Amino acid sequence: MQLYDMHSHILPGFDDGAKTIDIALSMLNCLKKQGVANVCLTPHFYTNEMSAEDFISSRAESFEKFRPYLPDNMNIVLGTEVYVTRYLFSNDDLSGLTYGKSNYILTEFAYNSSFSKKTMEYINNLIDIHGLIPVLPHIERYHTLINDPALIRELKNMGVIMQTNVSNYVKKAPIFKRHKMIKLVGAGLVDILGTDAHSFEHNNPELYLQAIKYITEKCGQRRVKIMMNKSEKIFNAAMGKTE
């Protein structure tokens, strides 16, 4: 079974993630040793701070500097963690912010969001007007969501993909959080996993395999395979592969 990290901040020297190429390579090699050969680099884009054009240009420049150092036998996709504000919709074309060549886009909202009418309008705008499929990162940070599985189902019925961080499923995570997240996984409400790794101190990529083992123990290998199959679909689309 192929393993995927669908959310990371490993692109070096760009945002608050890996500070240097050496650190970024250590993080990728850490994932590779755990059998994770498919990694998405998704640096932050704060839509209220800079233009999409400037972000895409700067990200491309950082990636070109990093490209010659990428480890062999790893598949790397470039994407974006987009902080959604009204400024995002001043852009007619958001395709440069998606996972690679796909129409999937990693979209973050304020953590205190209640997923009100305005937030739902933003999500519908992404889907209906821009033809994109939102991927909601680290849903565990939205108290409204994790305390309301019915709302998660509503979003999933709209087409939104749910991502959680592997740090929720390891021994050092608070036990009440682990139990809550495992229930969501078991109910099929978590679609994909990511490290959200910024460094070895902030969302340590070393935790990936520990999380997979815990989820397998509690929910079964079939549930892990379903999540990896969903990741594979997004990843292949990002690489321009057709089904």
Short mmCIF file of C-alpha atoms in Angstrom, two decimals:
data_model
loop_
_atom_site.label_atom_id
_atom_site.label_comp_id
_atom_site.label_asym_id
_atom_site.label_seq_id
_atom_site.Cartn_x
_atom_site.Cartn_y
_atom_site.Cartn_z
CA MET A 1 0.00 0.00 0.00
CA GLN A 2 1.35 3.39 -1.01
CA LEU A 3 1.49 6.01 1.77
CA TYR A 4 0.82 9.72 1.25
CA ASP A 5 1.52 12.92 3.17
CA MET A 6 -1.09 15.31 1.79
CA HIS A 7 -0.13 18.40 3.81
CA SER A 8 3.34 19.60 4.76
CA HIS A 9 5.46 22.71 5.12
CA ILE A 10 8.68 21.12 3.94
CA LEU A 11 9.37 23.54 1.06
CA PRO A 12 12.50 25.21 2.48
CA GLY A 13 12.91 28.86 3.29
CA PHE A 14 9.45 29.89 2.16
CA ASP A 15 6.98 30.21 5.01
CA ASP A 16 7.13 29.09 8.66
CA GLY A 17 8.18 25.58 7.68
CA ALA A 18 11.62 24.09 6.98
CA LYS A 19 14.21 26.83 7.34
CA THR A 20 16.90 25.33 5.13
CA ILE A 21 17.34 22.81 2.33
CA ASP A 22 19.19 20.48 4.71
CA ILE A 23 16.30 20.48 7.19
CA ALA A 24 13.78 19.94 4.40
CA LEU A 25 15.79 16.99 3.06
CA SER A 26 16.03 15.48 6.54
CA MET A 27 12.24 15.71 6.83
CA LEU A 28 11.67 14.09 3.44
CA ASN A 29 14.15 11.32 4.20
CA CYS A 30 12.43 10.76 7.54
CA LEU A 31 9.15 10.20 5.70
CA LYS A 32 10.85 8.03 3.08
CA LYS A 33 12.26 5.73 5.78
CA GLN A 34 8.70 5.20 7.04
CA GLY A 35 7.54 4.18 3.57
CA VAL A 36 5.98 7.52 2.66
CA ALA A 37 7.08 8.02 -0.93
CA ASN A 38 4.41 10.56 -1.93
CA VAL A 39 4.56 14.02 -0.36
CA CYS A 40 2.67 17.24 -0.98
CA LEU A 41 4.49 20.51 -0.30
CA THR A 42 1.78 22.98 0.71
CA PRO A 43 3.17 26.30 1.98
CA HIS A 44 0.85 28.89 3.49
CA PHE A 45 -0.77 31.54 1.33
CA TYR A 46 -2.42 34.28 3.39
CA THR A 47 -4.78 35.85 0.92
CA ASN A 48 -5.09 39.06 2.93
CA GLU A 49 -1.33 39.67 2.88
CA MET A 50 -0.14 39.26 -0.72
CA SER A 51 -1.45 38.71 -4.23
CA ALA A 52 -1.89 35.26 -5.71
CA GLU A 53 0.49 36.20 -8.53
CA ASP A 54 3.27 37.18 -6.10
CA PHE A 55 2.72 34.05 -4.02
CA ILE A 56 2.80 31.69 -7.02
CA SER A 57 5.94 33.36 -8.38
CA SER A 58 7.78 33.21 -5.04
CA ARG A 59 6.72 29.60 -4.41
CA ALA A 60 7.92 28.57 -7.89
CA GLU A 61 11.28 30.23 -7.27
CA SER A 62 11.70 28.39 -3.96
CA PHE A 63 10.71 25.08 -5.50
CA GLU A 64 13.15 25.45 -8.41
CA LYS A 65 15.98 25.99 -5.92
CA PHE A 66 14.89 22.86 -4.05
CA ARG A 67 14.20 20.62 -7.05
CA PRO A 68 17.83 19.52 -7.71
CA TYR A 69 18.08 18.15 -4.15
CA LEU A 70 14.88 16.09 -4.10
CA PRO A 71 15.46 12.47 -3.01
CA ASP A 72 15.29 9.69 -5.56
CA ASN A 73 12.24 7.42 -5.56
CA MET A 74 9.97 10.02 -4.03
CA ASN A 75 7.02 11.67 -5.73
CA ILE A 76 6.65 15.33 -4.85
CA VAL A 77 3.63 17.52 -5.61
CA LEU A 78 3.51 21.27 -5.11
CA GLY A 79 0.36 22.80 -3.66
CA THR A 80 -0.81 25.54 -1.33
CA GLU A 81 -2.51 25.90 2.02
CA VAL A 82 -4.82 28.78 1.19
CA TYR A 83 -6.19 30.92 4.01
CA VAL A 84 -9.58 31.84 2.62
CA THR A 85 -10.71 35.45 2.89
CA ARG A 86 -12.82 37.61 0.61
CA TYR A 87 -9.63 38.76 -1.12
CA LEU A 88 -9.16 35.30 -2.62
CA PHE A 89 -12.18 35.84 -4.83
CA SER A 90 -10.73 38.89 -6.52
CA ASN A 91 -8.88 36.30 -8.63
CA ASP A 92 -10.65 34.91 -11.67
CA ASP A 93 -8.27 31.96 -11.93
CA LEU A 94 -7.24 29.97 -8.84
CA SER A 95 -5.70 27.04 -10.70
CA GLY A 96 -2.17 28.05 -9.71
CA LEU A 97 -3.05 27.40 -6.06
CA THR A 98 -4.28 23.82 -6.39
CA TYR A 99 -2.48 20.55 -5.77
CA GLY A 100 -0.35 20.40 -8.92
CA LYS A 101 -2.45 19.99 -12.05
CA SER A 102 -5.58 18.93 -10.17
CA ASN A 103 -8.72 20.83 -9.22
CA TYR A 104 -8.25 20.01 -5.52
CA ILE A 105 -7.33 22.98 -3.31
CA LEU A 106 -6.27 22.97 0.36
CA THR A 107 -8.39 25.65 2.01
CA GLU A 108 -8.01 26.87 5.57
CA PHE A 109 -10.46 29.06 7.48
CA ALA A 110 -10.28 30.88 10.81
CA TYR A 111 -10.17 28.27 13.57
CA ASN A 112 -13.07 29.91 15.39
CA SER A 113 -15.22 29.57 12.29
CA SER A 114 -18.73 28.35 12.96
CA PHE A 115 -19.14 27.52 9.27
CA SER A 116 -21.76 30.19 9.00
CA LYS A 117 -23.62 31.26 5.88
CA LYS A 118 -20.63 33.38 4.75
CA THR A 119 -18.17 30.49 5.05
CA MET A 120 -20.56 28.20 3.19
CA GLU A 121 -20.83 30.85 0.46
CA TYR A 122 -17.03 30.82 0.11
CA ILE A 123 -17.02 27.03 -0.17
CA ASN A 124 -19.83 27.05 -2.71
CA ASN A 125 -18.00 29.75 -4.67
CA LEU A 126 -14.91 27.53 -4.88
CA ILE A 127 -17.00 24.57 -6.02
CA ASP A 128 -19.62 26.13 -8.29
CA ILE A 129 -17.85 29.14 -9.79
CA HIS A 130 -14.21 28.01 -9.84
CA GLY A 131 -14.84 24.29 -10.34
CA LEU A 132 -12.54 23.33 -7.46
CA ILE A 133 -12.77 20.67 -4.77
CA PRO A 134 -11.90 22.11 -1.35
CA VAL A 135 -9.75 20.03 0.97
CA LEU A 136 -10.22 21.18 4.56
CA PRO A 137 -6.95 20.77 6.50
CA HIS A 138 -6.57 19.70 10.14
CA ILE A 139 -10.29 19.61 10.86
CA GLU A 140 -9.45 18.84 14.50
CA ARG A 141 -8.72 22.55 14.98
CA TYR A 142 -12.31 23.53 14.28
CA HIS A 143 -14.26 22.90 17.46
CA THR A 144 -17.52 23.46 15.61
CA LEU A 145 -16.68 20.63 13.23
CA ILE A 146 -15.33 17.94 15.50
CA ASN A 147 -18.23 18.42 17.89
CA ASP A 148 -20.78 18.16 15.08
CA PRO A 149 -20.31 15.10 12.85
CA ALA A 150 -23.54 16.06 11.04
CA LEU A 151 -21.86 19.26 9.84
CA ILE A 152 -18.88 17.25 8.61
CA ARG A 153 -21.29 15.03 6.68
CA GLU A 154 -22.97 18.10 5.21
CA LEU A 155 -19.63 19.42 3.97
CA LYS A 156 -18.64 16.01 2.62
CA ASN A 157 -21.97 15.83 0.77
CA MET A 158 -21.03 19.14 -0.85
CA GLY A 159 -17.81 17.49 -2.04
CA VAL A 160 -15.37 18.83 0.57
CA ILE A 161 -12.46 16.51 1.48
CA MET A 162 -11.56 16.19 5.18
CA GLN A 163 -7.89 16.04 6.26
CA THR A 164 -6.50 15.45 9.73
CA ASN A 165 -2.95 15.59 11.06
CA VAL A 166 -1.17 12.39 12.05
CA SER A 167 -0.24 14.00 15.39
CA ASN A 168 -3.80 13.29 16.58
CA TYR A 169 -3.21 9.54 16.51
CA VAL A 170 0.00 9.11 18.49
CA LYS A 171 0.73 8.37 22.15
CA LYS A 172 1.64 11.95 23.02
CA ALA A 173 -1.75 13.26 21.82
CA PRO A 174 -4.36 13.89 24.55
CA ILE A 175 -6.33 10.69 24.99
CA PHE A 176 -9.72 12.44 24.67
CA LYS A 177 -8.64 13.92 21.33
CA ARG A 178 -7.35 10.57 20.07
CA HIS A 179 -10.65 8.92 20.96
CA LYS A 180 -12.69 11.66 19.31
CA MET A 181 -10.63 11.57 16.12
CA ILE A 182 -10.65 7.78 15.94
CA LYS A 183 -14.45 7.85 16.12
CA LEU A 184 -14.50 10.21 13.14
CA VAL A 185 -12.12 7.97 11.22
CA GLY A 186 -14.17 4.89 12.03
CA ALA A 187 -17.32 6.67 10.86
CA GLY A 188 -15.68 7.44 7.51
CA LEU A 189 -15.59 11.19 8.18
CA VAL A 190 -11.82 11.57 7.67
CA ASP A 191 -10.69 11.29 4.07
CA ILE A 192 -6.92 11.87 4.04
CA LEU A 193 -3.95 12.33 6.36
CA GLY A 194 -1.07 14.77 6.48
CA THR A 195 1.81 15.52 8.79
CA ASP A 196 1.46 19.31 8.51
CA ALA A 197 5.16 19.05 9.31
CA HIS A 198 6.96 22.36 9.77
CA SER A 199 10.07 20.94 11.47
CA PHE A 200 11.11 18.12 13.80
CA GLU A 201 9.77 20.23 16.67
CA HIS A 202 6.51 21.38 15.10
CA ASN A 203 4.37 18.50 13.80
CA ASN A 204 7.26 16.06 13.65
CA PRO A 205 7.20 13.92 10.47
CA GLU A 206 8.60 11.01 12.51
CA LEU A 207 5.06 10.43 13.84
CA TYR A 208 3.57 9.27 10.55
CA LEU A 209 3.99 5.51 10.88
CA GLN A 210 3.03 5.54 14.56
CA ALA A 211 -0.27 7.15 13.57
CA ILE A 212 -0.90 4.63 10.79
CA LYS A 213 -0.34 1.76 13.21
CA TYR A 214 -2.74 3.24 15.77
CA ILE A 215 -5.47 3.86 13.19
CA THR A 216 -5.01 0.32 11.87
CA GLU A 217 -5.28 -1.10 15.37
CA LYS A 218 -8.46 0.82 16.18
CA CYS A 219 -10.23 1.01 12.82
CA GLY A 220 -8.70 -1.75 10.72
CA GLN A 221 -6.43 -1.79 7.70
CA ARG A 222 -9.37 -1.36 5.33
CA ARG A 223 -10.06 2.12 6.73
CA VAL A 224 -6.40 3.10 6.24
CA LYS A 225 -6.51 1.76 2.68
CA ILE A 226 -9.64 3.81 1.91
CA MET A 227 -7.87 6.97 3.06
CA MET A 228 -4.76 6.14 1.05
CA ASN A 229 -6.87 5.42 -2.02
CA LYS A 230 -8.46 8.85 -1.70
CA SER A 231 -5.00 10.38 -1.31
CA GLU A 232 -3.80 8.50 -4.37
CA LYS A 233 -6.69 9.88 -6.43
CA ILE A 234 -5.81 13.46 -5.47
CA PHE A 235 -2.08 12.89 -5.87
CA ASN A 236 -2.43 11.30 -9.30
CA ALA A 237 -4.66 14.17 -10.43
CA ALA A 238 -2.02 16.60 -9.17
CA MET A 239 0.60 14.81 -11.26
CA GLY A 240 -1.62 14.98 -14.32
CA LYS A 241 -2.41 11.30 -14.40
CA THR A 242 -5.86 10.39 -15.68
CA GLU A 243 -7.86 7.51 -14.32
#
